[in-house]
Coordinates of C-alpha atoms in Angstrom, one line a residue:
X2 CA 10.8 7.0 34.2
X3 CA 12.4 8.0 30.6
X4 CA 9.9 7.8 28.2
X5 CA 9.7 5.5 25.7
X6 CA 12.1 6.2 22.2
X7 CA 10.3 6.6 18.8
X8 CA 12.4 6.4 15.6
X9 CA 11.3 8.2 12.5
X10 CA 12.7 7.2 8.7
X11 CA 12.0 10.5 7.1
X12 CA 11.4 10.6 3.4
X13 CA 12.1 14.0 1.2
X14 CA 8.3 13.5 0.1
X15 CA 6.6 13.3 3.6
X16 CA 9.2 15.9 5.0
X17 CA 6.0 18.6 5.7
X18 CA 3.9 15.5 7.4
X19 CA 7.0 14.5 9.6
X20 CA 7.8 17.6 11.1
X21 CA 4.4 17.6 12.2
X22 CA 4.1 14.3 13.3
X23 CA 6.8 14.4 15.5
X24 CA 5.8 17.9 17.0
X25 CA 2.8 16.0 17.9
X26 CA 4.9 13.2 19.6
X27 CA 7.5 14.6 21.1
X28 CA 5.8 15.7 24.5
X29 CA 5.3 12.0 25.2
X30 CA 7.8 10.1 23.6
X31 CA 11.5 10.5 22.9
X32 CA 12.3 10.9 18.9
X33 CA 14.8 9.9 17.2
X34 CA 15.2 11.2 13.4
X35 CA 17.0 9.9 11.0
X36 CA 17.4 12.3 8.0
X37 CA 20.3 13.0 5.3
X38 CA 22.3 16.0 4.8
X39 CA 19.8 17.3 2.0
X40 CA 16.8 16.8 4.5
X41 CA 18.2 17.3 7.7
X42 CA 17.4 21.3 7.4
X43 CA 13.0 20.7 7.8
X44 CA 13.9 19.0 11.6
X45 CA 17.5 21.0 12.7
X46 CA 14.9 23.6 14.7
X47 CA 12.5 20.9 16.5
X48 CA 13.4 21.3 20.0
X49 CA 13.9 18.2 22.4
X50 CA 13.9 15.6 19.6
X51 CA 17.3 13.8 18.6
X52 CA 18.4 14.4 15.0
X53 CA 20.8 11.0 13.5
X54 CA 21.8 12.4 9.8
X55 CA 22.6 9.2 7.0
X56 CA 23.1 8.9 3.5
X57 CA 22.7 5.3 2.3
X58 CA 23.8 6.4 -0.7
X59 CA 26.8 7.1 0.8
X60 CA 27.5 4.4 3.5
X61 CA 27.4 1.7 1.4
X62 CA 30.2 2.9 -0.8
X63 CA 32.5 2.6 2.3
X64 CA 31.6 -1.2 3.2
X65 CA 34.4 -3.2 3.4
X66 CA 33.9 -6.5 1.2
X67 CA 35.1 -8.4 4.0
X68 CA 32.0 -7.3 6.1
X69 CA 29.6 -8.9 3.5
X70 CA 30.7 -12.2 5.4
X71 CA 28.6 -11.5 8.7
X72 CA 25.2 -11.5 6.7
X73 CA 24.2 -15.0 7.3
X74 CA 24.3 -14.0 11.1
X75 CA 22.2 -11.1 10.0
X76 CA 19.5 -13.1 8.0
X77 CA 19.6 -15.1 11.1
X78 CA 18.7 -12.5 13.8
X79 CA 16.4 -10.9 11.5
X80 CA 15.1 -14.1 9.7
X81 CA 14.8 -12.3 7.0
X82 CA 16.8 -13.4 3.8
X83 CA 19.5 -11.0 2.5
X84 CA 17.7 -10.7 -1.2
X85 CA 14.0 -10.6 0.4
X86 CA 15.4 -6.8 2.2
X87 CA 14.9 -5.5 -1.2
X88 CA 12.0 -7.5 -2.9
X89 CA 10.1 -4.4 -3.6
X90 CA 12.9 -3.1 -6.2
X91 CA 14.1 -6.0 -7.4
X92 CA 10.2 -6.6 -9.0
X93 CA 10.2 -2.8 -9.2
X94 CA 13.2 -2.6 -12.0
X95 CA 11.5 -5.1 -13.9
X96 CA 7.9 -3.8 -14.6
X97 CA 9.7 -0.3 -15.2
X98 CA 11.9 -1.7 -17.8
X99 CA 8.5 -2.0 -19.9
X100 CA 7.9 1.3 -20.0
X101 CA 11.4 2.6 -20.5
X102 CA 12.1 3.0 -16.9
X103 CA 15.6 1.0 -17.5
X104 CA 18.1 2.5 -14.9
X105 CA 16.8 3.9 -12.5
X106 CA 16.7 1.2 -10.1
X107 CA 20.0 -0.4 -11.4
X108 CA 22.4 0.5 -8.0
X109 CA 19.8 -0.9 -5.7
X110 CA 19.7 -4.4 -7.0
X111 CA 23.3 -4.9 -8.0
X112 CA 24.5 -3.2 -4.3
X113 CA 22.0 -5.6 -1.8
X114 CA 24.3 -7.1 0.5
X115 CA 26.2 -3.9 0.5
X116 CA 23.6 -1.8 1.4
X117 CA 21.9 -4.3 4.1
X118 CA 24.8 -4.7 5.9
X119 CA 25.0 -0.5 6.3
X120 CA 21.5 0.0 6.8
X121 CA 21.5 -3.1 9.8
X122 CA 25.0 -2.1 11.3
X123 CA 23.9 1.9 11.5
X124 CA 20.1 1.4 12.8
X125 CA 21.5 -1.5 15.3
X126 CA 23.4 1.2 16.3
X127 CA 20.9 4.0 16.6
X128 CA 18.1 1.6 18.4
X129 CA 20.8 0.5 21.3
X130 CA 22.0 3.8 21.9
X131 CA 18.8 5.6 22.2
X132 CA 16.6 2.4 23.1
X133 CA 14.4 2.0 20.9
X134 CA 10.8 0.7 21.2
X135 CA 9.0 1.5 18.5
X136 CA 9.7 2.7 15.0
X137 CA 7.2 4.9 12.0
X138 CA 8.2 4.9 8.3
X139 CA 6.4 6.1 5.0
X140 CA 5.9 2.6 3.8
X141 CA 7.3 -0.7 4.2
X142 CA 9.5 -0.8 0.5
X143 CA 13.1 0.2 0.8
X144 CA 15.9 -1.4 2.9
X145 CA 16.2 0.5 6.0
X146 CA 12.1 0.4 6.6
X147 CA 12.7 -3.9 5.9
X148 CA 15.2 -4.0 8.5
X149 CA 13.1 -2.4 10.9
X150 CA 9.9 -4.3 10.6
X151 CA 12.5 -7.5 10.9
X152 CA 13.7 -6.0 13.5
X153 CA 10.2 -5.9 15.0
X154 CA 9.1 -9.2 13.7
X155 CA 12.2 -10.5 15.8
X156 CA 11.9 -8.6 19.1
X157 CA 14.5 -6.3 18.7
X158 CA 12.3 -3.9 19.0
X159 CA 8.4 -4.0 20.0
X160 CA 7.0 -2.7 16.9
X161 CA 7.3 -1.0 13.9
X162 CA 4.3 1.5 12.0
X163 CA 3.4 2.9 8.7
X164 CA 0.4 5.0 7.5
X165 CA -2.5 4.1 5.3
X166 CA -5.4 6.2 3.7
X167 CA -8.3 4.4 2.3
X168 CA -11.5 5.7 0.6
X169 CA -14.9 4.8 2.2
X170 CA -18.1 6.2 2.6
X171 CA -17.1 9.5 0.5
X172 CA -14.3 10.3 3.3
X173 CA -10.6 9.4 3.5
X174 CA -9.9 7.2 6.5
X175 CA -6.2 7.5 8.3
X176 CA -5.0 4.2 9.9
X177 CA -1.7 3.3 11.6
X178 CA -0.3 -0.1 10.0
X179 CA 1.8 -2.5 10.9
X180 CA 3.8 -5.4 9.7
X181 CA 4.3 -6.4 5.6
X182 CA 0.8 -6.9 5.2
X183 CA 0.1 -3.5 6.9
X184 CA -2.8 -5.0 9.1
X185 CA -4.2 -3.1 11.6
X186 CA -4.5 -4.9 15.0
X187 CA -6.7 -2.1 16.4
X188 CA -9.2 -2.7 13.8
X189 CA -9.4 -6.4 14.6
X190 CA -9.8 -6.0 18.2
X191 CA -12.2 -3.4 18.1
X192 CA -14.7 -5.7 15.9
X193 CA -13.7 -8.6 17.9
X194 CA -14.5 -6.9 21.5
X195 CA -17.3 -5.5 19.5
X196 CA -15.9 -1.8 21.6
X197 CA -17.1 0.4 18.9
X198 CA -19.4 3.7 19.9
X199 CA -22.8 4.2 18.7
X200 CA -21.5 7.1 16.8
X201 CA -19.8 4.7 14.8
X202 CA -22.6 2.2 14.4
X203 CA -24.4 4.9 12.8
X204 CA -21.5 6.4 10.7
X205 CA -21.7 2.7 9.6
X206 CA -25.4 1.9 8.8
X207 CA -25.5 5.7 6.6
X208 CA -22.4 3.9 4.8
X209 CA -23.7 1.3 3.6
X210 CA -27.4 2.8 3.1
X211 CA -25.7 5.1 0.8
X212 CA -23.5 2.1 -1.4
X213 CA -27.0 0.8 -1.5
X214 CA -27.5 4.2 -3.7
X215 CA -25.0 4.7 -5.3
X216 CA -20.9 4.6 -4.7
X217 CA -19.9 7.6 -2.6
X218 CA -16.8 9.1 -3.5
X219 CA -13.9 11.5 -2.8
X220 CA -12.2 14.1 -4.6
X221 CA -9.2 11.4 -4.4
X222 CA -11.7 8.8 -6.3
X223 CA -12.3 11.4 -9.1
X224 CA -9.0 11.6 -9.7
X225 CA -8.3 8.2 -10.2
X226 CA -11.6 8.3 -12.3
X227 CA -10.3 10.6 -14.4
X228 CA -6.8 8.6 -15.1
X229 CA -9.1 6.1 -16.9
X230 CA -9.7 8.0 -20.4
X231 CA -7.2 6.2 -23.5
X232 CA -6.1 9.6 -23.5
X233 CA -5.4 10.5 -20.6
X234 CA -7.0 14.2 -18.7
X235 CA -3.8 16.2 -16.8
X236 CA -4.3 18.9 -15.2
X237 CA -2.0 22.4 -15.2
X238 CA -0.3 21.7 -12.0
X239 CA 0.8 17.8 -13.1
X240 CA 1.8 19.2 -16.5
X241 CA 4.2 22.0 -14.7
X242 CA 5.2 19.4 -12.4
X243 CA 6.1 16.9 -15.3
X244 CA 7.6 20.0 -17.4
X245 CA 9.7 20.8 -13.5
X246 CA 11.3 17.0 -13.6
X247 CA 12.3 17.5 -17.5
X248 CA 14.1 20.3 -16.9
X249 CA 16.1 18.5 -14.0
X250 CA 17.0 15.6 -16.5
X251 CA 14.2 13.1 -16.1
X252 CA 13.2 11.3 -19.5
X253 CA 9.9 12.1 -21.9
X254 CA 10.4 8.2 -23.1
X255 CA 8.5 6.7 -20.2
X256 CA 5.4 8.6 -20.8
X257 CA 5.4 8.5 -24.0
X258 CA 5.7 4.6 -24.3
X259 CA 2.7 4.2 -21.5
X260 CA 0.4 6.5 -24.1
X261 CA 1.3 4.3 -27.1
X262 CA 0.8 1.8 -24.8
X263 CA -2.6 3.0 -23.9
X264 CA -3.9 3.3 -27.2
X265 CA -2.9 0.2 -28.7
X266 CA -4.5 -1.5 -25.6
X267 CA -7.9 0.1 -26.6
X268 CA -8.9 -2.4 -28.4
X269 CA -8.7 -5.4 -26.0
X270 CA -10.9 -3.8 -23.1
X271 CA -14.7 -3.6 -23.4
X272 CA -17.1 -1.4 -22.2
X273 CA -20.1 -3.6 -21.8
X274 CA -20.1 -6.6 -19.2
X275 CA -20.9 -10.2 -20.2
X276 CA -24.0 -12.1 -20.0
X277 CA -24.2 -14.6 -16.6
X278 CA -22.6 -14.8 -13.8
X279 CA -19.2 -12.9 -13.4
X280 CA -16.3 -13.4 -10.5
X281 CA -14.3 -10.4 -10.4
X282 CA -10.6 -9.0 -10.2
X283 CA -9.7 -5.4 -10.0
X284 CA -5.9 -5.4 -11.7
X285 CA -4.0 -3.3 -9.4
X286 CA -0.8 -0.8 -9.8
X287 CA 2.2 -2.3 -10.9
X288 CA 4.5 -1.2 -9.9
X289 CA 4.1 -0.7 -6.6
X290 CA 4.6 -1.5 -2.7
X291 CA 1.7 -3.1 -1.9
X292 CA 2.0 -5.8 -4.3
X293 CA 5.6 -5.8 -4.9
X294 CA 7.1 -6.0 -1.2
X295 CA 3.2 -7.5 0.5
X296 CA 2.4 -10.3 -2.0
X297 CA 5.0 -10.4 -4.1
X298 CA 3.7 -14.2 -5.3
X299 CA 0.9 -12.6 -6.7
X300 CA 3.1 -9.5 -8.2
X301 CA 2.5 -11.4 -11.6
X302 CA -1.0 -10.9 -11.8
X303 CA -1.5 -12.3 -15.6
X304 CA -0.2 -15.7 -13.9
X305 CA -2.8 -15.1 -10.9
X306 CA -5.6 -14.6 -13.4
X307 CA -4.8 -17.3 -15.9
X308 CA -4.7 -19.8 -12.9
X309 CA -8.1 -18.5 -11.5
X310 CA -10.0 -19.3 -15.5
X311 CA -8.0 -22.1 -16.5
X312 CA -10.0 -23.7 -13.4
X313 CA -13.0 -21.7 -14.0
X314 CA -16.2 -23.1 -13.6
X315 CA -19.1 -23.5 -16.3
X316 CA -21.2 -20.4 -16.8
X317 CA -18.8 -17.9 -14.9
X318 CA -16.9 -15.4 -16.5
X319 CA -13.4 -13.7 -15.2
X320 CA -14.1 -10.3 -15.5
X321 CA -10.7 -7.9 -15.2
X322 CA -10.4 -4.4 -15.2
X323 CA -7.4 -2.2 -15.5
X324 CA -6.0 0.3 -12.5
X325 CA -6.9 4.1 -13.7
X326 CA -3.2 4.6 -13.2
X327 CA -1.1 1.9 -14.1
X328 CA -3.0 2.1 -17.4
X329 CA -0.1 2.4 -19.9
X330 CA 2.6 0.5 -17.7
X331 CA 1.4 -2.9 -19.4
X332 CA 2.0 -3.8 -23.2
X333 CA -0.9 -4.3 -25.3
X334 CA 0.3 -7.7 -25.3
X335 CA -0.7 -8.4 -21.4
X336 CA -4.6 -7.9 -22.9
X337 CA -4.2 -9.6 -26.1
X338 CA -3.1 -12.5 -24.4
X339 CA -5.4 -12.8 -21.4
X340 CA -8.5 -12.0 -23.9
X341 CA -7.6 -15.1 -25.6
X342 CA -9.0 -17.0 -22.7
X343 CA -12.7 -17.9 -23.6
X344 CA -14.0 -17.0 -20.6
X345 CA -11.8 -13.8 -19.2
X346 CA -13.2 -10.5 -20.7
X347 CA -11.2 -7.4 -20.1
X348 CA -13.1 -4.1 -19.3
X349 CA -11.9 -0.7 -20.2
X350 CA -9.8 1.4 -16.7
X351 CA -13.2 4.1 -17.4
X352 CA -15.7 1.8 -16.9
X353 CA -18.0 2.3 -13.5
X354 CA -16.0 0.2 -11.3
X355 CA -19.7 0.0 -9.2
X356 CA -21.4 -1.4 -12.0
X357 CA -19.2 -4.1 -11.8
X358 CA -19.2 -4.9 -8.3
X359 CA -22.8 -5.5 -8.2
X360 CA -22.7 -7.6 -11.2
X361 CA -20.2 -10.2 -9.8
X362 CA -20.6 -13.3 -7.4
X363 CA -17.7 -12.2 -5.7
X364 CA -14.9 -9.8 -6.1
X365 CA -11.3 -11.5 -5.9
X366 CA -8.4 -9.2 -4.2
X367 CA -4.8 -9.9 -3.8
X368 CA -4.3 -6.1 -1.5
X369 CA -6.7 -4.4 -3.3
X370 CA -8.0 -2.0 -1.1
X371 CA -10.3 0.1 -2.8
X372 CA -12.5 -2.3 -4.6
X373 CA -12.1 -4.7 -1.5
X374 CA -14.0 -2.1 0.8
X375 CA -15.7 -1.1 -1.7
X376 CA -17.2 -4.6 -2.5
X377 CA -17.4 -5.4 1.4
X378 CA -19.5 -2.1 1.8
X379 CA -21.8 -2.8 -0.9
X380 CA -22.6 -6.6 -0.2
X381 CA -20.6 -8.3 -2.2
X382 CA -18.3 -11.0 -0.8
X383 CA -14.9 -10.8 -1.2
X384 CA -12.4 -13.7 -1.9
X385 CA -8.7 -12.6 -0.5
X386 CA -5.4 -13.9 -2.1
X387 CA -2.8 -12.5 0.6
X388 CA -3.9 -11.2 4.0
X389 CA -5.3 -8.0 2.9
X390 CA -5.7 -6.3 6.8
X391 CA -10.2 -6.1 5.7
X392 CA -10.3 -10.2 5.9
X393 CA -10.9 -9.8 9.4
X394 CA -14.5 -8.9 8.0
X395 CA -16.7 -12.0 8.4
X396 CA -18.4 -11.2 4.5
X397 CA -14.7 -12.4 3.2
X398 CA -12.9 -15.7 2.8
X399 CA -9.1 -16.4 3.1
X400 CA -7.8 -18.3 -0.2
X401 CA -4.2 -19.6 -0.3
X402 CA -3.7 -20.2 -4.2
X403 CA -5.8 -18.8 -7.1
X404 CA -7.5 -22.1 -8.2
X405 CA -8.9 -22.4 -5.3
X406 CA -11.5 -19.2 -5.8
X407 CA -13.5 -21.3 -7.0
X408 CA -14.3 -24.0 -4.2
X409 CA -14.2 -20.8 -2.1
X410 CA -17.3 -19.5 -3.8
X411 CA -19.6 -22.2 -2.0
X412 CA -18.5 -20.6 1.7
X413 CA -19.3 -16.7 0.5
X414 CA -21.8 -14.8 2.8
X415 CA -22.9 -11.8 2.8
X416 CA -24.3 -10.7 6.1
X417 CA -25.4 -7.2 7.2
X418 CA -24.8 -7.4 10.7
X419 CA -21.9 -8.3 10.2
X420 CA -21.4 -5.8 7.6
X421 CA -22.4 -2.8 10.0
X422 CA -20.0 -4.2 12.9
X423 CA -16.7 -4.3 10.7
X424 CA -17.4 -0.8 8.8
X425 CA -18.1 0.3 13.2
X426 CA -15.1 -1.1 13.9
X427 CA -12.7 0.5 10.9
X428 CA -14.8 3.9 11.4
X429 CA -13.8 3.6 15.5
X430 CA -10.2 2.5 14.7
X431 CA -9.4 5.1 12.1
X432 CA -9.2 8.7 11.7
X433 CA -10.9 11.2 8.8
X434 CA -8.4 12.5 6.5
X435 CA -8.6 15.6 4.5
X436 CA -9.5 15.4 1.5
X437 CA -7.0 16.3 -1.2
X438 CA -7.4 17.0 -5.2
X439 CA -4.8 14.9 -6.5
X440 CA -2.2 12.2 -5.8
X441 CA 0.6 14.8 -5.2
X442 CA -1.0 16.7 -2.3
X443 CA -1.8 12.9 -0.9
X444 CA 1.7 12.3 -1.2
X445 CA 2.9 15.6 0.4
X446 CA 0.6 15.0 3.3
X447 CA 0.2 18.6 4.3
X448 CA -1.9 19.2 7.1
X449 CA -1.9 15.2 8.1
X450 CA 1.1 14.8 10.8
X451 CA -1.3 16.3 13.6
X452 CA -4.2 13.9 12.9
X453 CA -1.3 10.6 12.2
X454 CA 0.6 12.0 15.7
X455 CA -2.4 11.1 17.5
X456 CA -3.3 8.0 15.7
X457 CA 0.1 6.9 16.2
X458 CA 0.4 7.4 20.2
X459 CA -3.4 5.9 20.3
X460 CA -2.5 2.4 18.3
X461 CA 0.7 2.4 20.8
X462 CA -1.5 2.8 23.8
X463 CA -3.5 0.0 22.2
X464 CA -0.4 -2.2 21.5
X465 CA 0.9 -1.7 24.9
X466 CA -2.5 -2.9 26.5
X467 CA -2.2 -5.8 24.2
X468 CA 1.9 -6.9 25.2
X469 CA 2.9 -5.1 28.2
X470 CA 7.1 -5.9 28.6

């Protein structure tokens, strides 16, 4: 019996976690890599795997204009919209532009239909010959990783992956993904079956014990931490990096427009939370995937906090605070604005993000991962906009539109059995990831393909125990 075909999107940034990812795999399943001609070079010596080379970049200069005409059969199979391929860049170009980021995404969303119809025609291609059953990319934001989970979502193939570290409990935690919401079947069943070990039920009652404390962190929260200063605290490595990218073209404009930016927009953000009771939203990075291509109706996040206080109730206050690092990507006019609401008050990125947890009735998320487990862990219930993959926990409630927040507020719980079996049933369904100093290394993943190969071909096993063919 042949064994069942993985395909890998490689990214130039994950390059050092693919190759070892797949030498984890490739003993049990057959891989298929797709790589380009600048890439190609980290897998050209990885025995027994099969190596497709493709520049998009490329390919979609040679598309015949005629050929545009079979994509209504394509957003048919797929049921997937031509435009909606690319929803991550379209929002993308237009957050950048308000920094100075004006070009840079420019080809993507003029050349759409081109580049879907090369990205379906060559991965139709590559999953009939070799068979495909499964599929693992970075993230689910550019074309080609779109067309796969469609492809999933549609049963052209059985499923497709992605990777996702979040912080708890002081440690990193590695989980497989699926889907555009990124939710992690495993984790659902786990709690569900109630399968997890005692090891984990104890990992799980030390958690929360310790948010009881204080807010353990990693070396990956401190950095984010540090992000939150008006000026902001870099490091020797980032400012070689940044001084690297200069030298290879890349614009001093942006930066310097997010640090004007940052200290005009000083003097809209407190330091000191308001009297009463306080609902809470933790803005999150914009620009980025998991608004842009998960919930891209909530993308606009002044419109999703306007609507949540302009039905406010009496003696609550909408209490915002900015993402350590997209501080700088809004205009000073984002805060002015919101603050003119009488009962929104906007709290500085550096303020103790714990503080303000404990302070609010509930904590409202659209992904928001961080302050969403963070919240969960500490006892706070948690109100979710989207289908953030942590509203499986029982100490959250599903919301469809932001108005409605506030009738949601009557249905909050916060139980603690129910607290200990979800945190069991993430720390049984995930893996510990090492703990790196700084988004970069995160990014690199060095050290990580071992610990995500297994993950990986353990969340298959689950999903094929789940849907056998």
């Amino acid at each position: 019996m042949s064994k069942p075909a993985i395909l890998f999107l490689s990214r130039s940034r994950r390059d050092t976690m693919f190759v070892d990812l797949v030498e984890t795999v490739k003993n049990d399943y057959r891989v298929v890599i797709v790589a380009t001609d600048k890439t190609k070079h980290h897998y050209e010596n990885i025995e027994n795997i099969n190596l497709e080379i493709y520049d998009i970049e490329e390919e979609y200069k040679k598309v015949d204009p005629s050929c545009l005409s079979t994509i209504p059969g394509i957003e048919k199979e797929l049921q997937t919209n031509c435009y909606e391929f690319n929803i991550n860049y379209l929002l993308y170009r237009k957050y950048t532009s308000r920094y100075g980021v004006t070009d840079s995404h420019t080809i993507l969303n003029t050349t759409i239909p081109e580049r879907l119809f090369a990205n379906y025609t060559f991965l139709k291609r590559i999953v009939k010959k070799y068979n495909i059953r499964y599929a693992f990319y970075e993230t689910i934001d550019t074309i080609d990783s779109m067309v796969l989970n469609a492809m999933a979502k549609s049963g052209i193939i059985k499923k497709s992956f992605e990777h996702v570290v979040d912080s708890l409990g002081g440690e990193l935690r590695l989980r497989v993904a699926a889907g555009q919401h990124r939710r992690s079947d495993k984790i659902r069943h786990v709690l569900e079956s109630k399968s997890f070990g005692q090891d984990s039920i104890e990992w799980a009652k030390k958690t929360i014990e310790t948010y009881k404390r204080e807010k353990p962190t990693t070396k990956y929260d401190d950095f984010h931490r540090k992000l939150g200063h008006t000026l902001p605290r870099y490091s020797m490595a980032q400012i070689a990096n940044k001084a690297q990218r200069m030298l290879k073209g890349e614009s001093l404009l942006p930066a310097a427009i997010k640090l004007k930016n940052r200290i005009l927009s000083a003097k809209y953000l407190q330091n000191k939370l308001p009297e009463g009771k306080i609902l809470s939203y933790f803005l999150q990075l914009t620009p980025e995937a998991s608004m842009c291509s998960q919930v891209p109706e909530f993308a606009d996040q002044e419109y999703l906090i306007e609507q949540i206080a302009i039905h406010g109730k009496y003696g609550y206050t909408v209490v915002v605070k900015e993402h350590p690092i997209c501080f700088g990507n809004r205009r000073p006019q984002f805060y002015k604005e919101l603050g003119m609401l009488p009962n929104v008050v906007l709290m500085h990125p550096g303020f103790p993000t714990r503080n303000m947890i404990l302070r609010s009735e509930a904590v409202v998320v659209a992904t928001g991962t961080s302050p969403g487990l963070e919240s969960i862990a500490s006892g706070i219930p948690v109100l979710c906009l989207g289908n953030p993959y942590f509203n499986v926990c029982k100490n959250t409630v599903k919301v469809e539109k932001p108005h409605e927040v506030w009738s949601a507020l009557e249905h909050t719980q916060s139980n603690e059995k129910d607290l200990i079996e979800f945190i069991a049933a993430m720390h049984h369904a995930t893996y510990e990831h090492p703990q790196f100093d700084n988004l970069q290394e995160v990014e690199r993943g060095r050290g990580v393909g071992k610990i995500l190969g297994q993950a990986l071909m353990d969340e298959i096993s689950f999903y094929d125990s789940q849907s056998p063919q």
